[in-house]
GROMACS .gro file of C-alpha atoms in nm:
model
  440
    1MET     CA    1  -8.400   0.216  -6.589
    2LYS     CA    2  -8.265   0.063  -6.969
    3THR     CA    3  -8.183  -0.296  -6.879
    4HIS     CA    4  -7.964  -0.528  -7.088
    5SER     CA    5  -7.977  -0.841  -7.205
    6ALA     CA    6  -7.709  -1.016  -7.352
    7TYR     CA    7  -7.834  -1.088  -7.627
    8ARG     CA    8  -7.954  -0.745  -7.686
    9ILE     CA    9  -7.621  -0.604  -7.654
   10LEU     CA   10  -7.403  -0.754  -7.949
   11GLU     CA   11  -7.553  -0.892  -8.253
   12HIS     CA   12  -7.296  -1.177  -8.304
   13ASN     CA   13  -7.162  -1.323  -8.043
   14THR     CA   14  -6.864  -1.515  -8.152
   15MET     CA   15  -6.705  -1.605  -7.805
   16THR     CA   16  -6.697  -2.001  -7.765
   17SER     CA   17  -6.780  -2.176  -7.389
   18THR     CA   18  -6.408  -2.253  -7.388
   19GLU     CA   19  -6.246  -1.888  -7.401
   20ILE     CA   20  -6.568  -1.760  -7.173
   21ASP     CA   21  -6.410  -2.033  -6.952
   22ARG     CA   22  -6.002  -1.926  -7.023
   23ILE     CA   23  -6.088  -1.539  -6.900
   24ILE     CA   24  -6.314  -1.645  -6.543
   25ASP     CA   25  -6.020  -1.845  -6.500
   26LEU     CA   26  -5.781  -1.520  -6.525
   27ILE     CA   27  -6.069  -1.341  -6.371
   28HIS     CA   28  -6.050  -1.592  -6.083
   29ARG     CA   29  -5.633  -1.546  -6.105
   30GLU     CA   30  -5.611  -1.183  -6.061
   31VAL     CA   31  -5.903  -1.089  -5.875
   32VAL     CA   32  -5.865  -1.255  -5.453
   33PRO     CA   33  -5.872  -1.136  -5.175
   34ALA     CA   34  -5.581  -0.937  -4.991
   35ILE     CA   35  -5.592  -0.770  -4.608
   36GLY     CA   36  -5.312  -0.512  -4.631
   37CYS     CA   37  -5.119  -0.384  -4.913
   38THR     CA   38  -5.069  -0.625  -5.135
   39GLU     CA   39  -4.656  -0.480  -5.170
   40PRO     CA   40  -4.619  -0.534  -4.823
   41ALA     CA   41  -4.816  -0.845  -4.772
   42ALA     CA   42  -4.598  -0.997  -5.033
   43VAL     CA   43  -4.313  -0.933  -4.811
   44SER     CA   44  -4.459  -1.148  -4.564
   45LEU     CA   45  -4.575  -1.440  -4.750
   46CYS     CA   46  -4.252  -1.506  -4.898
   47VAL     CA   47  -4.092  -1.436  -4.499
   48ALA     CA   48  -4.346  -1.712  -4.386
   49ARG     CA   49  -4.276  -1.965  -4.663
   50ALA     CA   50  -3.889  -1.932  -4.590
   51THR     CA   51  -3.959  -2.007  -4.257
   52GLU     CA   52  -4.182  -2.272  -4.280
   53LEU     CA   53  -3.872  -2.386  -4.558
   54LEU     CA   54  -3.632  -2.310  -4.199
   55GLY     CA   55  -3.893  -2.509  -3.982
   56SER     CA   56  -3.863  -2.271  -3.680
   57LEU     CA   57  -3.811  -1.936  -3.642
   58PRO     CA   58  -3.548  -1.745  -3.810
   59GLU     CA   59  -3.239  -1.624  -3.578
   60LYS     CA   60  -3.192  -1.399  -3.919
   61ILE     CA   61  -3.377  -1.284  -4.144
   62SER     CA   62  -3.188  -1.088  -4.461
   63LEU     CA   63  -3.436  -0.908  -4.786
   64SER     CA   64  -3.340  -0.845  -5.133
   65LEU     CA   65  -3.636  -0.670  -5.259
   66SER     CA   66  -3.704  -0.441  -5.591
   67GLY     CA   67  -3.738  -0.078  -5.590
   68ASN     CA   68  -4.077  -0.103  -5.643
   69ILE     CA   69  -4.153  -0.337  -5.388
   70ILE     CA   70  -3.992  -0.081  -5.163
   71LYS     CA   71  -4.167   0.229  -5.235
   72ASN     CA   72  -4.488   0.053  -5.186
   73ALA     CA   73  -4.433  -0.125  -4.875
   74MET     CA   74  -4.277   0.214  -4.691
   75GLY     CA   75  -4.570   0.454  -4.573
   76VAL     CA   76  -4.862   0.190  -4.583
   77GLY     CA   77  -5.014   0.046  -4.236
   78ILE     CA   78  -4.919  -0.313  -4.148
   79PRO     CA   79  -5.283  -0.489  -4.057
   80GLY     CA   80  -5.332  -0.548  -3.745
   81THR     CA   81  -5.049  -0.340  -3.604
   82GLY     CA   82  -5.117   0.054  -3.612
   83MET     CA   83  -4.743   0.019  -3.728
   84ILE     CA   84  -4.583   0.141  -4.162
   85GLY     CA   85  -4.328   0.008  -4.341
   86LEU     CA   86  -4.211  -0.363  -4.385
   87PRO     CA   87  -4.000  -0.433  -4.053
   88ILE     CA   88  -4.285  -0.539  -3.871
   89ALA     CA   89  -4.468  -0.673  -4.140
   90VAL     CA   90  -4.132  -0.918  -4.186
   91ALA     CA   91  -4.086  -1.032  -3.853
   92LEU     CA   92  -4.477  -1.106  -3.846
   93GLY     CA   93  -4.437  -1.282  -4.135
   94ALA     CA   94  -4.212  -1.533  -3.980
   95ILE     CA   95  -4.395  -1.507  -3.621
   96VAL     CA   96  -4.733  -1.604  -3.747
   97GLY     CA   97  -4.745  -1.614  -4.124
   98ARG     CA   98  -4.893  -1.881  -4.344
   99SER     CA   99  -4.791  -1.909  -4.693
  100GLU     CA  100  -5.119  -2.106  -4.766
  101TYR     CA  101  -5.363  -1.809  -4.692
  102GLY     CA  102  -5.189  -1.554  -4.926
  103LEU     CA  103  -5.256  -1.211  -4.919
  104GLU     CA  104  -5.410  -1.284  -4.646
  105VAL     CA  105  -5.100  -1.432  -4.507
  106LEU     CA  106  -5.119  -1.199  -4.190
  107ARG     CA  107  -5.495  -1.277  -4.123
  108ASP     CA  108  -5.359  -1.445  -3.756
  109VAL     CA  109  -5.219  -1.127  -3.580
  110THR     CA  110  -5.301  -1.093  -3.231
  111PRO     CA  111  -5.158  -0.887  -2.969
  112GLU     CA  112  -4.917  -1.132  -2.812
  113ALA     CA  113  -4.765  -1.182  -3.178
  114LEU     CA  114  -4.740  -0.809  -3.224
  115GLU     CA  115  -4.520  -0.756  -2.947
  116GLN     CA  116  -4.300  -1.032  -3.069
  117GLY     CA  117  -4.328  -0.885  -3.303
  118LYS     CA  118  -4.186  -0.544  -3.216
  119ALA     CA  119  -3.906  -0.746  -2.983
  120TYR     CA  120  -3.761  -0.904  -3.313
  121ILE     CA  121  -3.713  -0.617  -3.476
  122ALA     CA  122  -3.580  -0.440  -3.174
  123GLU     CA  123  -3.275  -0.696  -3.135
  124GLY     CA  124  -3.160  -0.596  -3.482
  125ARG     CA  125  -3.223  -1.012  -3.669
  126ILE     CA  126  -3.394  -0.802  -3.990
  127SER     CA  127  -3.190  -0.653  -4.301
  128ILE     CA  128  -3.350  -0.513  -4.599
  129ALA     CA  129  -3.141  -0.484  -4.930
  130HIS     CA  130  -3.267  -0.299  -5.222
  131HIS     CA  131  -3.220  -0.509  -5.520
  132LYS     CA  132  -3.039  -0.304  -5.796
  133ASN     CA  133  -3.061  -0.562  -6.116
  134PRO     CA  134  -3.395  -0.745  -6.022
  135PRO     CA  135  -3.555  -0.948  -6.303
  136SER     CA  136  -3.922  -0.752  -6.252
  137ASN     CA  137  -4.031  -0.506  -6.117
  138LEU     CA  138  -4.156  -0.711  -5.871
  139HIS     CA  139  -3.898  -0.924  -5.727
  140ILE     CA  140  -3.882  -1.042  -5.353
  141GLU     CA  141  -3.596  -1.238  -5.214
  142VAL     CA  142  -3.588  -1.390  -4.861
  143GLU     CA  143  -3.318  -1.543  -4.706
  144ALA     CA  144  -3.393  -1.722  -4.295
  145GLU     CA  145  -3.077  -1.907  -4.043
  146GLY     CA  146  -3.180  -2.003  -3.760
  147GLY     CA  147  -2.991  -2.361  -3.607
  148GLY     CA  148  -2.696  -2.374  -3.861
  149HIS     CA  149  -2.955  -2.427  -4.138
  150VAL     CA  150  -3.050  -2.177  -4.403
  151ALA     CA  151  -3.414  -2.160  -4.648
  152LYS     CA  152  -3.454  -1.873  -4.925
  153ALA     CA  153  -3.773  -1.806  -5.080
  154VAL     CA  154  -3.812  -1.574  -5.410
  155ILE     CA  155  -4.102  -1.427  -5.547
  156SER     CA  156  -4.089  -1.270  -5.890
  157GLY     CA  157  -4.305  -1.144  -6.160
  158ALA     CA  158  -4.714  -1.145  -5.925
  159HIS     CA  159  -4.761  -1.137  -5.615
  160THR     CA  160  -4.757  -1.480  -5.523
  161ASN     CA  161  -4.593  -1.623  -5.808
  162PHE     CA  162  -4.257  -1.878  -5.619
  163ILE     CA  163  -4.020  -1.894  -5.830
  164TYR     CA  164  -3.736  -1.988  -5.640
  165LEU     CA  165  -3.714  -2.237  -5.269
  166SER     CA  166  -3.450  -2.455  -5.128
  167LYS     CA  167  -3.324  -2.516  -4.827
  168ASP     CA  168  -2.931  -2.612  -4.720
  169GLY     CA  169  -2.811  -2.553  -5.032
  170GLU     CA  170  -3.074  -2.825  -5.168
  171THR     CA  171  -3.301  -2.670  -5.442
  172LEU     CA  172  -3.675  -2.735  -5.430
  173LEU     CA  173  -3.807  -2.516  -5.647
  174ASP     CA  174  -3.672  -2.352  -5.947
  175LYS     CA  175  -3.857  -2.179  -6.231
  176GLY     CA  176  -3.634  -2.040  -6.366
  177ALA     CA  177  -3.690  -1.837  -6.657
  178GLN     CA  178  -4.033  -1.718  -6.562
  179ALA     CA  179  -3.883  -1.530  -6.299
  180ASP     CA  180  -3.943  -1.264  -6.605
  181ALA     CA  181  -4.286  -1.319  -6.637
  182GLU     CA  182  -4.435  -0.986  -6.568
  183ASP     CA  183  -4.835  -1.168  -6.557
  184ASP     CA  184  -4.920  -1.528  -6.501
  185GLY     CA  185  -5.226  -1.449  -6.745
  186ASP     CA  186  -5.040  -1.457  -7.071
  187ASP     CA  187  -5.211  -1.744  -7.212
  188VAL     CA  188  -5.530  -1.531  -7.296
  189ARG     CA  189  -5.403  -1.225  -7.461
  190LEU     CA  190  -5.716  -0.944  -7.463
  191THR     CA  191  -5.859  -0.679  -7.615
  192GLU     CA  192  -6.145  -0.445  -7.576
  193ALA     CA  193  -6.367  -0.561  -7.775
  194THR     CA  194  -6.314  -0.942  -7.644
  195VAL     CA  195  -6.401  -0.784  -7.277
  196TYR     CA  196  -6.708  -0.667  -7.394
  197GLU     CA  197  -6.796  -0.948  -7.569
  198PHE     CA  198  -6.733  -1.152  -7.215
  199ALA     CA  199  -6.880  -0.916  -7.018
  200MET     CA  200  -7.182  -0.863  -7.192
  201THR     CA  201  -7.204  -1.220  -7.337
  202ALA     CA  202  -7.048  -1.464  -7.028
  203PRO     CA  203  -7.404  -1.658  -6.897
  204LEU     CA  204  -7.476  -1.460  -6.572
  205GLU     CA  205  -7.449  -1.805  -6.368
  206LYS     CA  206  -7.065  -1.794  -6.477
  207ILE     CA  207  -7.010  -1.435  -6.353
  208ARG     CA  208  -7.240  -1.422  -6.079
  209PHE     CA  209  -6.881  -1.473  -5.882
  210ILE     CA  210  -6.829  -1.121  -5.949
  211LEU     CA  211  -7.038  -0.948  -5.732
  212GLU     CA  212  -6.855  -1.093  -5.375
  213ALA     CA  213  -6.529  -0.867  -5.523
  214GLY     CA  214  -6.822  -0.538  -5.485
  215TRP     CA  215  -6.994  -0.663  -5.133
  216MET     CA  216  -6.675  -0.741  -5.057
  217ASN     CA  217  -6.510  -0.401  -5.066
  218ARG     CA  218  -6.777  -0.200  -4.970
  219ASP     CA  219  -6.799  -0.399  -4.537
  220ALA     CA  220  -6.432  -0.267  -4.614
  221ALA     CA  221  -6.560   0.115  -4.714
  222ARG     CA  222  -6.817   0.010  -4.430
  223LEU     CA  223  -6.588  -0.039  -4.208
  224ALA     CA  224  -6.382   0.272  -4.294
  225LEU     CA  225  -6.669   0.508  -4.239
  226ARG     CA  226  -6.761   0.392  -3.870
  227GLU     CA  227  -6.411   0.384  -3.740
  228ASP     CA  228  -6.090   0.596  -3.821
  229TYR     CA  229  -5.805   0.496  -4.104
  230GLY     CA  230  -5.578   0.704  -4.318
  231HIS     CA  231  -5.694   1.076  -4.303
  232GLY     CA  232  -6.059   0.942  -4.298
  233LEU     CA  233  -6.161   1.082  -4.653
  234GLY     CA  234  -6.456   0.922  -4.686
  235LYS     CA  235  -6.565   1.061  -4.375
  236VAL     CA  236  -6.466   1.388  -4.491
  237ILE     CA  237  -6.669   1.369  -4.829
  238ARG     CA  238  -6.973   1.172  -4.632
  239VAL     CA  239  -7.031   1.422  -4.378
  240GLN     CA  240  -6.887   1.758  -4.558
  241GLY     CA  241  -7.030   1.602  -4.917
  242LEU     CA  242  -7.374   1.603  -4.847
  243HIS     CA  243  -7.333   2.063  -4.839
  244LEU     CA  244  -7.165   2.033  -5.136
  245PHE     CA  245  -7.249   1.738  -5.317
  246GLY     CA  246  -7.579   1.671  -5.193
  247ASP     CA  247  -7.728   1.306  -5.182
  248THR     CA  248  -7.669   1.232  -5.497
  249PRO     CA  249  -7.442   0.959  -5.713
  250ILE     CA  250  -7.113   1.122  -5.685
  251ARG     CA  251  -7.121   1.174  -5.306
  252HIS     CA  252  -7.178   0.805  -5.260
  253ILE     CA  253  -6.934   0.751  -5.535
  254LEU     CA  254  -6.695   0.950  -5.377
  255SER     CA  255  -6.701   0.857  -4.972
  256MET     CA  256  -6.721   0.482  -5.020
  257THR     CA  257  -6.429   0.427  -5.277
  258SER     CA  258  -6.217   0.655  -5.053
  259ALA     CA  259  -6.301   0.483  -4.723
  260ALA     CA  260  -6.228   0.162  -4.835
  261CYS     CA  261  -5.885   0.296  -4.910
  262ASP     CA  262  -5.884   0.503  -4.566
  263ALA     CA  263  -5.866   0.144  -4.398
  264ARG     CA  264  -5.666  -0.105  -4.586
  265MET     CA  265  -5.373   0.174  -4.609
  266GLY     CA  266  -5.505   0.273  -4.262
  267GLY     CA  267  -5.388  -0.072  -4.187
  268ALA     CA  268  -5.735  -0.201  -4.114
  269GLN     CA  269  -5.747  -0.613  -4.016
  270VAL     CA  270  -6.059  -0.592  -4.323
  271PRO     CA  271  -6.029  -0.807  -4.642
  272VAL     CA  272  -6.103  -0.654  -4.995
  273MET     CA  273  -6.080  -0.802  -5.323
  274SER     CA  274  -5.775  -0.714  -5.550
  275ASN     CA  275  -5.767  -0.639  -5.849
  276SER     CA  276  -5.426  -0.735  -6.080
  277GLY     CA  277  -5.222  -0.766  -5.753
  278SER     CA  278  -5.340  -0.375  -5.573
  279GLY     CA  279  -5.603  -0.413  -5.322
  280ASN     CA  280  -5.673  -0.005  -5.447
  281GLN     CA  281  -5.730  -0.108  -5.785
  282GLY     CA  282  -6.008  -0.415  -5.665
  283ILE     CA  283  -6.179  -0.101  -5.478
  284THR     CA  284  -6.140   0.167  -5.742
  285ALA     CA  285  -6.254  -0.102  -6.029
  286THR     CA  286  -6.590  -0.251  -5.783
  287LEU     CA  287  -6.675   0.085  -5.529
  288PRO     CA  288  -6.804   0.336  -5.858
  289VAL     CA  289  -7.033   0.038  -6.052
  290VAL     CA  290  -7.170  -0.082  -5.717
  291CYS     CA  291  -7.239   0.277  -5.587
  292TYR     CA  292  -7.383   0.360  -5.866
  293ALA     CA  293  -7.561   0.052  -5.970
  294GLU     CA  294  -7.721   0.090  -5.615
  295ASP     CA  295  -7.863   0.437  -5.700
  296ILE     CA  296  -8.046   0.408  -5.977
  297GLY     CA  297  -8.139   0.027  -5.878
  298ALA     CA  298  -7.973  -0.176  -6.162
  299SER     CA  299  -8.085  -0.554  -6.147
  300GLU     CA  300  -7.807  -0.844  -6.001
  301GLU     CA  301  -7.763  -0.870  -6.431
  302ASP     CA  302  -7.678  -0.562  -6.525
  303LEU     CA  303  -7.457  -0.500  -6.205
  304ALA     CA  304  -7.277  -0.822  -6.236
  305ARG     CA  305  -7.221  -0.759  -6.638
  306ALA     CA  306  -7.072  -0.405  -6.495
  307LEU     CA  307  -6.859  -0.517  -6.302
  308ALA     CA  308  -6.714  -0.803  -6.523
  309LEU     CA  309  -6.694  -0.549  -6.751
  310SER     CA  310  -6.434  -0.277  -6.517
  311SER     CA  311  -6.251  -0.548  -6.394
  312LEU     CA  312  -6.185  -0.722  -6.713
  313THR     CA  313  -6.078  -0.397  -6.887
  314SER     CA  314  -5.859  -0.324  -6.569
  315ILE     CA  315  -5.674  -0.704  -6.628
  316TYR     CA  316  -5.620  -0.598  -7.025
  317ILE     CA  317  -5.445  -0.266  -6.885
  318LYS     CA  318  -5.238  -0.427  -6.654
  319GLN     CA  319  -5.135  -0.704  -6.899
  320SER     CA  320  -4.946  -0.483  -7.094
  321LEU     CA  321  -4.803  -0.182  -6.783
  322GLY     CA  322  -4.699  -0.472  -6.579
  323ARG     CA  323  -4.805  -0.529  -6.212
  324LEU     CA  324  -4.557  -0.253  -6.072
  325SER     CA  325  -4.483   0.052  -6.200
  326ALA     CA  326  -4.448   0.485  -6.218
  327LEU     CA  327  -4.789   0.495  -6.337
  328CYS     CA  328  -5.037   0.540  -6.044
  329GLY     CA  329  -5.301   0.201  -5.991
  330CYS     CA  330  -5.607   0.381  -5.987
  331VAL     CA  331  -5.517   0.549  -6.323
  332VAL     CA  332  -5.639   0.188  -6.483
  333ALA     CA  333  -5.923   0.079  -6.241
  334SER     CA  334  -6.092   0.395  -6.351
  335THR     CA  335  -6.076   0.334  -6.607
  336GLY     CA  336  -6.218  -0.033  -6.597
  337ALA     CA  337  -6.458   0.160  -6.370
  338SER     CA  338  -6.581   0.403  -6.650
  339ALA     CA  339  -6.638   0.130  -6.836
  340GLY     CA  340  -6.883  -0.013  -6.584
  341LEU     CA  341  -7.028   0.319  -6.533
  342VAL     CA  342  -7.123   0.303  -6.863
  343HIS     CA  343  -7.256   0.045  -6.911
  344LEU     CA  344  -7.478   0.121  -6.594
  345MET     CA  345  -7.584   0.453  -6.789
  346GLY     CA  346  -7.736   0.207  -7.101
  347GLY     CA  347  -7.408   0.248  -7.316
  348GLY     CA  348  -7.252   0.017  -7.569
  349PHE     CA  349  -6.903  -0.030  -7.711
  350GLU     CA  350  -6.857   0.261  -7.863
  351GLU     CA  351  -6.960   0.461  -7.556
  352VAL     CA  352  -6.732   0.250  -7.339
  353CYS     CA  353  -6.445   0.331  -7.606
  354ALA     CA  354  -6.506   0.669  -7.545
  355ALA     CA  355  -6.508   0.720  -7.190
  356ILE     CA  356  -6.174   0.526  -7.205
  357LYS     CA  357  -6.038   0.708  -7.470
  358ASN     CA  358  -6.134   1.066  -7.227
  359MET     CA  359  -5.984   0.893  -6.910
  360VAL     CA  360  -5.615   0.839  -7.100
  361ALA     CA  361  -5.697   1.198  -7.225
  362ASN     CA  362  -5.744   1.344  -6.856
  363LEU     CA  363  -5.493   1.109  -6.606
  364THR     CA  364  -5.224   0.994  -6.805
  365GLY     CA  365  -4.891   1.067  -6.627
  366MET     CA  366  -5.012   1.047  -6.265
  367ILE     CA  367  -4.693   0.928  -6.025
  368CYS     CA  368  -4.745   0.628  -5.819
  369ASP     CA  369  -4.535   0.755  -5.505
  370GLY     CA  370  -4.576   0.410  -5.318
  371ALA     CA  371  -4.875   0.283  -5.093
  372LYS     CA  372  -4.998   0.513  -4.770
  373PRO     CA  373  -5.259   0.649  -4.741
  374ALA     CA  374  -5.248   0.999  -4.904
  375CYS     CA  375  -5.374   0.695  -5.209
  376ALA     CA  376  -5.781   0.782  -5.141
  377MET     CA  377  -5.709   1.125  -5.261
  378LYS     CA  378  -5.562   0.988  -5.572
  379ILE     CA  379  -5.826   0.672  -5.584
  380THR     CA  380  -6.103   1.017  -5.553
  381SER     CA  381  -5.926   1.190  -5.829
  382GLY     CA  382  -5.948   0.879  -6.042
  383VAL     CA  383  -6.316   0.770  -5.976
  384SER     CA  384  -6.412   1.125  -6.039
  385THR     CA  385  -6.245   1.155  -6.373
  386ALA     CA  386  -6.464   0.790  -6.390
  387LEU     CA  387  -6.778   0.957  -6.362
  388MET     CA  388  -6.708   1.258  -6.583
  389SER     CA  389  -6.585   1.044  -6.848
  390ALA     CA  390  -6.863   0.840  -6.936
  391MET     CA  391  -7.094   1.099  -6.849
  392LEU     CA  392  -6.935   1.299  -7.195
  393ALA     CA  393  -6.921   0.909  -7.289
  394MET     CA  394  -7.263   0.897  -7.302
  395ASN     CA  395  -7.364   1.236  -7.436
  396GLY     CA  396  -7.156   1.195  -7.757
  397LYS     CA  397  -6.886   1.351  -7.668
  398CYS     CA  398  -6.515   1.133  -7.709
  399VAL     CA  399  -6.173   1.292  -7.711
  400SER     CA  400  -6.042   1.251  -8.050
  401SER     CA  401  -5.728   1.118  -8.245
  402GLN     CA  402  -5.649   1.495  -8.337
  403GLU     CA  403  -5.572   1.590  -7.960
  404GLY     CA  404  -5.261   1.419  -7.740
  405ILE     CA  405  -5.198   1.017  -7.710
  406VAL     CA  406  -5.518   0.942  -7.864
  407CYS     CA  407  -5.599   0.694  -8.154
  408ASP     CA  408  -5.886   0.635  -8.322
  409ASP     CA  409  -5.908   0.260  -8.189
  410ILE     CA  410  -5.950   0.205  -7.892
  411ASP     CA  411  -5.626  -0.129  -7.784
  412THR     CA  412  -5.381   0.182  -7.953
  413THR     CA  413  -5.480   0.418  -7.737
  414VAL     CA  414  -5.481   0.168  -7.436
  415HIS     CA  415  -5.125   0.104  -7.501
  416ASN     CA  416  -5.006   0.371  -7.540
  417LEU     CA  417  -5.030   0.465  -7.211
  418THR     CA  418  -4.934   0.182  -7.106
  419SER     CA  419  -4.625   0.229  -7.220
  420ILE     CA  420  -4.561   0.597  -7.098
  421GLY     CA  421  -4.608   0.388  -6.808
  422ARG     CA  422  -4.344   0.114  -6.883
  423GLU     CA  423  -4.127   0.253  -7.036
  424ALA     CA  424  -4.114   0.658  -7.038
  425MET     CA  425  -4.158   0.663  -6.708
  426THR     CA  426  -3.884   0.472  -6.565
  427GLU     CA  427  -3.707   0.770  -6.432
  428THR     CA  428  -3.937   0.876  -6.296
  429ASP     CA  429  -3.978   0.616  -6.048
  430HIS     CA  430  -3.575   0.621  -5.985
  431LEU     CA  431  -3.583   0.971  -5.930
  432VAL     CA  432  -3.981   0.872  -5.673
  433LEU     CA  433  -3.731   0.624  -5.477
  434ASP     CA  434  -3.453   0.867  -5.451
  435ILE     CA  435  -3.660   1.070  -5.277
  436MET     CA  436  -3.855   0.872  -5.115
  437VAL     CA  437  -3.559   0.694  -4.940
  438SER     CA  438  -3.356   1.025  -4.854
  439LYS     CA  439  -3.630   1.080  -4.642
  440GLN     CA  440  -3.600   0.770  -4.390
   0.00000   0.00000   0.00000
């Protein structure tokens, strides 16, 4: 098997240690553990903080949420509950949530807390409204009342980004204009060349931590293959796929990646390593790379560099797309995975760019219609396309600038993708939410 040494990948390493450290800090901010879907987790987190400010269990909780938060929380399982949707996430955020846990805010859920949460909902203590004009697609406002006191907490722009806190009218935190920030990594602006240079030349000891993301998400997949979550797509592919695909890398990749999503969307109380605020994106950016690396016997260094390339490519794309959008996040993360797979196949920067262009030519336009168990099917579509795109690239095949939205320049191609997802699909997003809400 071909191995990679950093000094053989790039002829000229122009990245300074300071630049490397800033990108590492960015990855640490964007690749973090989360239990359950990150949108209801963020709502639980905001409720938990408001409850802590109040100092007692609220008698009433009022929420005002952006449409994308509502869309991504309506149909997804809440860890440890066997239930779906926002009300139980809100109730448990007040009852057992701890803001210091971040997106693992509901790690202390117990059967007793669940019963208390069900009673809290039945008593009509929760009201949820759609914020029609939020400063960000990711916006959560929580007002908690009890004992004659009122506490308010607001998260905006990023899943853990508190921009406002108050109690009884006294402002404790007010970030003001920072509410508009879609990305708290804006201080590090990336290009695909920067991403590639970092992944290939950063000292191994500085990026070895990224291996943990792969192992954590692999554990979630293994849990789903043992038990029953979501639609059980991972288990179906593992069993039926043996006849259809054989004992091959494509079967391993599809089964493991979809299984981790089955667990997460099905409400398993297991952490996954997220990417850019999404657990599904973290799963999609890591598990195809991990599975393929295991199949070919890749070295720890090759795996670490492939995971860094995949994860940081995903972060780069999300910088211009935004945290939440009408474009399915699996498009972003599976594009990152295609880059990581190219590295493991022995390709260089030219092949990475070709694989990304192949992905943009194929998956652009896949809608996000909320977090839900069926996300496992979309992820499987994304990662199978990632493998195909990498294979084409390694055979010298790349969608040309004469075709569709692909351009000769890789960064222009990426920005064409994100412009469509961020701007052109806005009305699609509104219609998707209208359809989903009308079914309630």
